[in-house]
């Protein structure tokens, strides 16, 4: 058994549109328990669980939650369901299969932090998920789980659904905040951080869909017990969106520490037509490209940190030997040229030049000097960009320069 | 106190100080591009990045707060390389035809590139050339030079509350353009030029009108007169390499004579005249139950703002023309008669700290013969400096000369028109004495001076306490207008100036205007005032003679015809 179903355990076995069906399957039990605890105690449990955010960066969840709880006045809790990173479909799956798990996690955090406003920001293309989340919020309201004076605990919490115009950068915290405020999605200067000044300058906590879906489990089993799942640096399970040239594409859930190879071969049943793996991209377009010999690497935030990127979303994209490295890089980089919000100079101007340079390689017109320029520019974009988009977009270039250097040399004209 | 190190130097600074501010306090230079002293921190250009020990990424010093024990390197190879790369990227999407740009040698991008040792760009140009916005009489926007630093958006929105300019589009295709369309127009822009004044490159520039001036000077049939606004004499020196706040009145006159103007006059004279006209209007409104509060009308940026945004309060505006236009009207009437010249043979040039004055001079109301403009050409302080440089004049050593007659005598009251609060103070000096029929002993109304955005004062007029207010920047003007519109304004008289600091901070002033520079110019203005023999407009003997000779009395029929105007709501 490689899979371990915690977040996905109810997938397929309950009716997502029925709150009763959810409640009959331990739904809202975590909330029930949480409401009997002191808010600080809840955050203590999150800290003990050592859960890290599932939106990509793997930031310790309790730190942000605690920061928000210390702020006074109106506050926002936002569920980030923008899921714009190519190759990811885990957040959509949670919303479509177990929507109340997300809502329950949000209510628990609202109670723990004293936030009264909740927003679920869903990618515009996810029409079905939007419909389900709206219906689920209504059902929870009818049960008195959302609204005023919830469960006589004298706390109010409302949740509304917002949908984005489908731009990738809107998944980035500040762009998301701007977008919720009705402005074009562009990042902001930090500090102040969202937990200090977020939506309409009010303290705002943003977490990923999957992160929220974990909270009720943590409360139910206790932080210490949760921390026993996975590895030292990465506790709990991870939803993996497996795609590309593999036989069994799909969503899987494994404890942290599982190897990438096991996911591809044991769960995904290997490569289609038994071809060879040329490369694997982790996390999405902003993730690293690694060669076949690195597949024994385990799924673990500490290992991912070597790549400085959003590897932690859990996407695994398998690419077989029919493809050339530069085909993939060009697709990635053209994506970023269009998705850059245009605010900061290195990202706005840099991606255009990266595409120019890649085209030189593809057309066998690149020189050694171009190789140096490419490497230098990729590093500068990563080191200096304002937001996570530019800071992570170069990961595929930088990693492939490390692991596929010969592919570059083979295109250089001497 | 926070202790940390920059480039191995021990630094101590207050808590919550940015790395950039701390470095500057210790004379460590970190290059910046989107940063501008009085505006928001944007951290968009990423040029000011520094390396912090133990961290992989680079951090923008403008936005990163220094913390205890930080070890910062502002010039490591990684930092220098990043900075250079970013500037190369920006240059690759910039119309870098420097010698064809009015900002040549005044451009922050150019000097940064030079400082970083960029002589060759690794990146090919990706510029897609787009058309100019040059259909209005005041500003030219050249989007091909724009580096998207956002400074203009910031002043236009946050200082002027106009929000004309904004970011359009996204990714590599973003453009900084008027939000209402591709072009600036008098339906929504007030032509204050604050955007041009902060633009680091040549992407927004005032129209260069020096050519028609040269032509006029070289035309033997024309009698070319020039007037110089109060704020120019405390700022032009900066363009010539002198300290901010240098008073260069006599040098400006000498330089203008050298350039070949037939006569050089002082707008201060018509500023005194404005006080008599406006003061009389105020007294009439107060005593006959006219519309109050009365609001000043010498600032064309403010007039445009009122016409566009607050058409319902236009009858609160004084009907007086601005000093520049009073001068123009007199030049083509009284002066023409006196000099026995035909008005059409007189060519009137103004040297103004202001870009909006270019627009004002072209308004159809500003033509006493209903055909020809009273003021033919308006040049900004910057344009005048260009002419002086073209002629190779050694400005610092030029011998000072006085203004020409018949408008020779001016007062301290007129001099302070250039600073925020100045018109109010000048008016009070006159209105007080006329209404109270007693001499004002303390001439200094200090509470209306200075860079505070909104100022107020209380004066006793005819046994009654009267409140007056002074606002500068349109953001503050808006607050005043809202009160007036709602009928809740507690004031009797309100001075409004569009630009921060008043005309000394005008959109046509030397580049690099900051709070500090504004204060220096203001200090200089008040020292001009203090050293004047006459400091009240109604004591100006030349003004009294002008009434005697020609205008009869303030607000007379003739004065109305020449010196007053009207306003109209603008469609939007
Ligand atoms: C360009 C960009 C896109 C992002 N897109 C998403 C997204 O679609 N969903 C998401 O949860 N986080 C996304 N993130 C990460 C968020 O900024 C943020 O870190 C995350 O929502 C925090 O939640 P977590 O702590 O639960 O991971 C994105 C970040 C960047 C830079
Ligand atoms: S890194 Fe890219 S997406 Fe982020 S602020 Fe800069 S331009 Fe916008
Ligand atoms: S001239 Fe003034 S109002 Fe017009 S765009 Fe520039 S700053 Fe805005
Ligand atoms: S026009 Fe000038 S000030 Fe405005 S964004 Fe462009 S470069 Fe900056």
PDB file of C-alpha atoms in Angstrom, chain B residues 45-148:
ATOM      1  CA  UNK B  45      12.564  48.367 -11.017  1.00  0.00           C
ATOM      2  CA  UNK B  46      14.559  46.106  -8.674  1.00  0.00           C
ATOM      3  CA  UNK B  47      17.710  48.119  -9.366  1.00  0.00           C
ATOM      4  CA  UNK B  48      18.444  48.882  -5.720  1.00  0.00           C
ATOM      5  CA  UNK B  49      18.911  45.225  -4.782  1.00  0.00           C
ATOM      6  CA  UNK B  50      21.537  44.307  -2.194  1.00  0.00           C
ATOM      7  CA  UNK B  51      22.880  41.025  -0.877  1.00  0.00           C
ATOM      8  CA  UNK B  52      22.073  40.030   2.688  1.00  0.00           C
ATOM      9  CA  UNK B  53      24.363  37.471   4.289  1.00  0.00           C
ATOM     10  CA  UNK B  54      22.771  34.058   4.586  1.00  0.00           C
ATOM     11  CA  UNK B  55      20.019  34.667   2.058  1.00  0.00           C
ATOM     12  CA  UNK B  56      19.963  33.384  -1.494  1.00  0.00           C
ATOM     13  CA  UNK B  57      17.706  35.976  -3.054  1.00  0.00           C
ATOM     14  CA  UNK B  58      18.645  39.615  -3.449  1.00  0.00           C
ATOM     15  CA  UNK B  59      16.541  42.216  -1.651  1.00  0.00           C
ATOM     16  CA  UNK B  60      15.449  45.660  -2.724  1.00  0.00           C
ATOM     17  CA  UNK B  61      16.969  48.115  -0.292  1.00  0.00           C
ATOM     18  CA  UNK B  62      14.142  50.623  -0.803  1.00  0.00           C
ATOM     19  CA  UNK B  63      11.589  48.283   0.743  1.00  0.00           C
ATOM     20  CA  UNK B  64      13.567  46.031   3.076  1.00  0.00           C
ATOM     21  CA  UNK B  65      13.761  47.087   6.700  1.00  0.00           C
ATOM     22  CA  UNK B  66      17.184  46.782   8.307  1.00  0.00           C
ATOM     23  CA  UNK B  67      17.220  44.417  11.281  1.00  0.00           C
ATOM     24  CA  UNK B  68      19.681  43.787  14.069  1.00  0.00           C
ATOM     25  CA  UNK B  69      22.870  42.049  13.015  1.00  0.00           C
ATOM     26  CA  UNK B  70      22.201  42.072   9.267  1.00  0.00           C
ATOM     27  CA  UNK B  71      25.316  41.927   7.134  1.00  0.00           C
ATOM     28  CA  UNK B  72      24.642  43.701   3.885  1.00  0.00           C
ATOM     29  CA  UNK B  73      26.711  44.029   0.776  1.00  0.00           C
ATOM     30  CA  UNK B  74      25.616  46.674  -1.710  1.00  0.00           C
ATOM     31  CA  UNK B  75      28.309  46.010  -4.274  1.00  0.00           C
ATOM     32  CA  UNK B  76      29.045  42.282  -4.344  1.00  0.00           C
ATOM     33  CA  UNK B  77      29.678  40.761  -7.783  1.00  0.00           C
ATOM     34  CA  UNK B  78      26.226  39.137  -7.618  1.00  0.00           C
ATOM     35  CA  UNK B  79      24.591  42.509  -6.920  1.00  0.00           C
ATOM     36  CA  UNK B  80      26.554  44.396  -9.572  1.00  0.00           C
ATOM     37  CA  UNK B  81      25.760  41.745 -12.140  1.00  0.00           C
ATOM     38  CA  UNK B  82      22.052  41.743 -11.295  1.00  0.00           C
ATOM     39  CA  UNK B  83      21.817  45.518 -11.458  1.00  0.00           C
ATOM     40  CA  UNK B  84      23.609  45.659 -14.756  1.00  0.00           C
ATOM     41  CA  UNK B  85      21.456  42.904 -16.207  1.00  0.00           C
ATOM     42  CA  UNK B  86      18.253  44.656 -15.162  1.00  0.00           C
ATOM     43  CA  UNK B  87      19.317  47.943 -16.721  1.00  0.00           C
ATOM     44  CA  UNK B  88      20.289  46.116 -19.909  1.00  0.00           C
ATOM     45  CA  UNK B  89      16.850  44.497 -19.976  1.00  0.00           C
ATOM     46  CA  UNK B  90      15.174  47.865 -19.552  1.00  0.00           C
ATOM     47  CA  UNK B  91      17.350  49.426 -22.246  1.00  0.00           C
ATOM     48  CA  UNK B  92      16.459  46.622 -24.646  1.00  0.00           C
ATOM     49  CA  UNK B  93      12.845  47.774 -24.481  1.00  0.00           C
ATOM     50  CA  UNK B  94      13.530  51.507 -24.540  1.00  0.00           C
ATOM     51  CA  UNK B  95      13.942  53.993 -27.333  1.00  0.00           C
ATOM     52  CA  UNK B  96      17.516  54.818 -26.433  1.00  0.00           C
ATOM     53  CA  UNK B  97      18.153  57.400 -29.122  1.00  0.00           C
ATOM     54  CA  UNK B  98      19.641  59.664 -26.493  1.00  0.00           C
ATOM     55  CA  UNK B  99      20.805  62.560 -28.611  1.00  0.00           C
ATOM     56  CA  UNK B 100      17.311  62.899 -30.039  1.00  0.00           C
ATOM     57  CA  UNK B 101      15.765  63.072 -26.582  1.00  0.00           C
ATOM     58  CA  UNK B 102      15.070  66.251 -24.621  1.00  0.00           C
ATOM     59  CA  UNK B 103      16.149  64.441 -21.456  1.00  0.00           C
ATOM     60  CA  UNK B 104      19.671  63.852 -22.804  1.00  0.00           C
ATOM     61  CA  UNK B 105      22.153  64.438 -19.943  1.00  0.00           C
ATOM     62  CA  UNK B 106      19.213  64.863 -17.571  1.00  0.00           C
ATOM     63  CA  UNK B 107      18.005  61.291 -17.750  1.00  0.00           C
ATOM     64  CA  UNK B 108      18.185  58.990 -14.764  1.00  0.00           C
ATOM     65  CA  UNK B 109      18.287  55.847 -16.895  1.00  0.00           C
ATOM     66  CA  UNK B 110      21.105  57.207 -19.002  1.00  0.00           C
ATOM     67  CA  UNK B 111      23.211  58.193 -16.027  1.00  0.00           C
ATOM     68  CA  UNK B 112      22.544  54.885 -14.313  1.00  0.00           C
ATOM     69  CA  UNK B 113      23.634  52.961 -17.402  1.00  0.00           C
ATOM     70  CA  UNK B 114      26.725  55.080 -17.490  1.00  0.00           C
ATOM     71  CA  UNK B 115      27.445  54.578 -13.811  1.00  0.00           C
ATOM     72  CA  UNK B 116      27.090  50.815 -14.122  1.00  0.00           C
ATOM     73  CA  UNK B 117      29.524  50.752 -17.013  1.00  0.00           C
ATOM     74  CA  UNK B 118      27.084  49.600 -19.662  1.00  0.00           C
ATOM     75  CA  UNK B 119      28.542  50.258 -23.084  1.00  0.00           C
ATOM     76  CA  UNK B 120      27.174  47.250 -24.877  1.00  0.00           C
ATOM     77  CA  UNK B 121      23.845  45.497 -24.395  1.00  0.00           C
ATOM     78  CA  UNK B 122      23.795  41.693 -24.338  1.00  0.00           C
ATOM     79  CA  UNK B 123      20.117  41.731 -25.188  1.00  0.00           C
ATOM     80  CA  UNK B 124      18.697  42.681 -28.589  1.00  0.00           C
ATOM     81  CA  UNK B 125      16.054  45.380 -28.702  1.00  0.00           C
ATOM     82  CA  UNK B 126      12.482  44.160 -28.374  1.00  0.00           C
ATOM     83  CA  UNK B 127      10.926  47.607 -28.638  1.00  0.00           C
ATOM     84  CA  UNK B 128       7.694  47.781 -30.617  1.00  0.00           C
ATOM     85  CA  UNK B 129       7.445  51.403 -31.666  1.00  0.00           C
ATOM     86  CA  UNK B 130       4.137  53.076 -30.828  1.00  0.00           C
ATOM     87  CA  UNK B 131       2.805  56.500 -31.822  1.00  0.00           C
ATOM     88  CA  UNK B 132       3.384  59.646 -29.759  1.00  0.00           C
ATOM     89  CA  UNK B 133       0.709  61.383 -27.746  1.00  0.00           C
ATOM     90  CA  UNK B 134       1.307  64.941 -28.888  1.00  0.00           C
ATOM     91  CA  UNK B 135      -2.108  66.265 -29.793  1.00  0.00           C
ATOM     92  CA  UNK B 136      -2.480  68.590 -26.811  1.00  0.00           C
ATOM     93  CA  UNK B 137      -0.789  71.993 -26.442  1.00  0.00           C
ATOM     94  CA  UNK B 138       1.215  71.132 -23.336  1.00  0.00           C
ATOM     95  CA  UNK B 139       2.695  67.668 -22.892  1.00  0.00           C
ATOM     96  CA  UNK B 140       4.204  65.055 -25.179  1.00  0.00           C
ATOM     97  CA  UNK B 141       4.081  61.460 -24.087  1.00  0.00           C
ATOM     98  CA  UNK B 142       6.517  59.151 -25.795  1.00  0.00           C
ATOM     99  CA  UNK B 143       5.592  55.670 -24.692  1.00  0.00           C
ATOM    100  CA  UNK B 144       8.622  54.240 -26.438  1.00  0.00           C
ATOM    101  CA  UNK B 145      10.772  55.795 -23.784  1.00  0.00           C
ATOM    102  CA  UNK B 146       8.623  54.790 -20.821  1.00  0.00           C
ATOM    103  CA  UNK B 147      10.307  52.375 -18.438  1.00  0.00           C
ATOM    104  CA  UNK B 148       7.126  51.664 -16.449  1.00  0.00           C
TER     105      UNK B 148
END
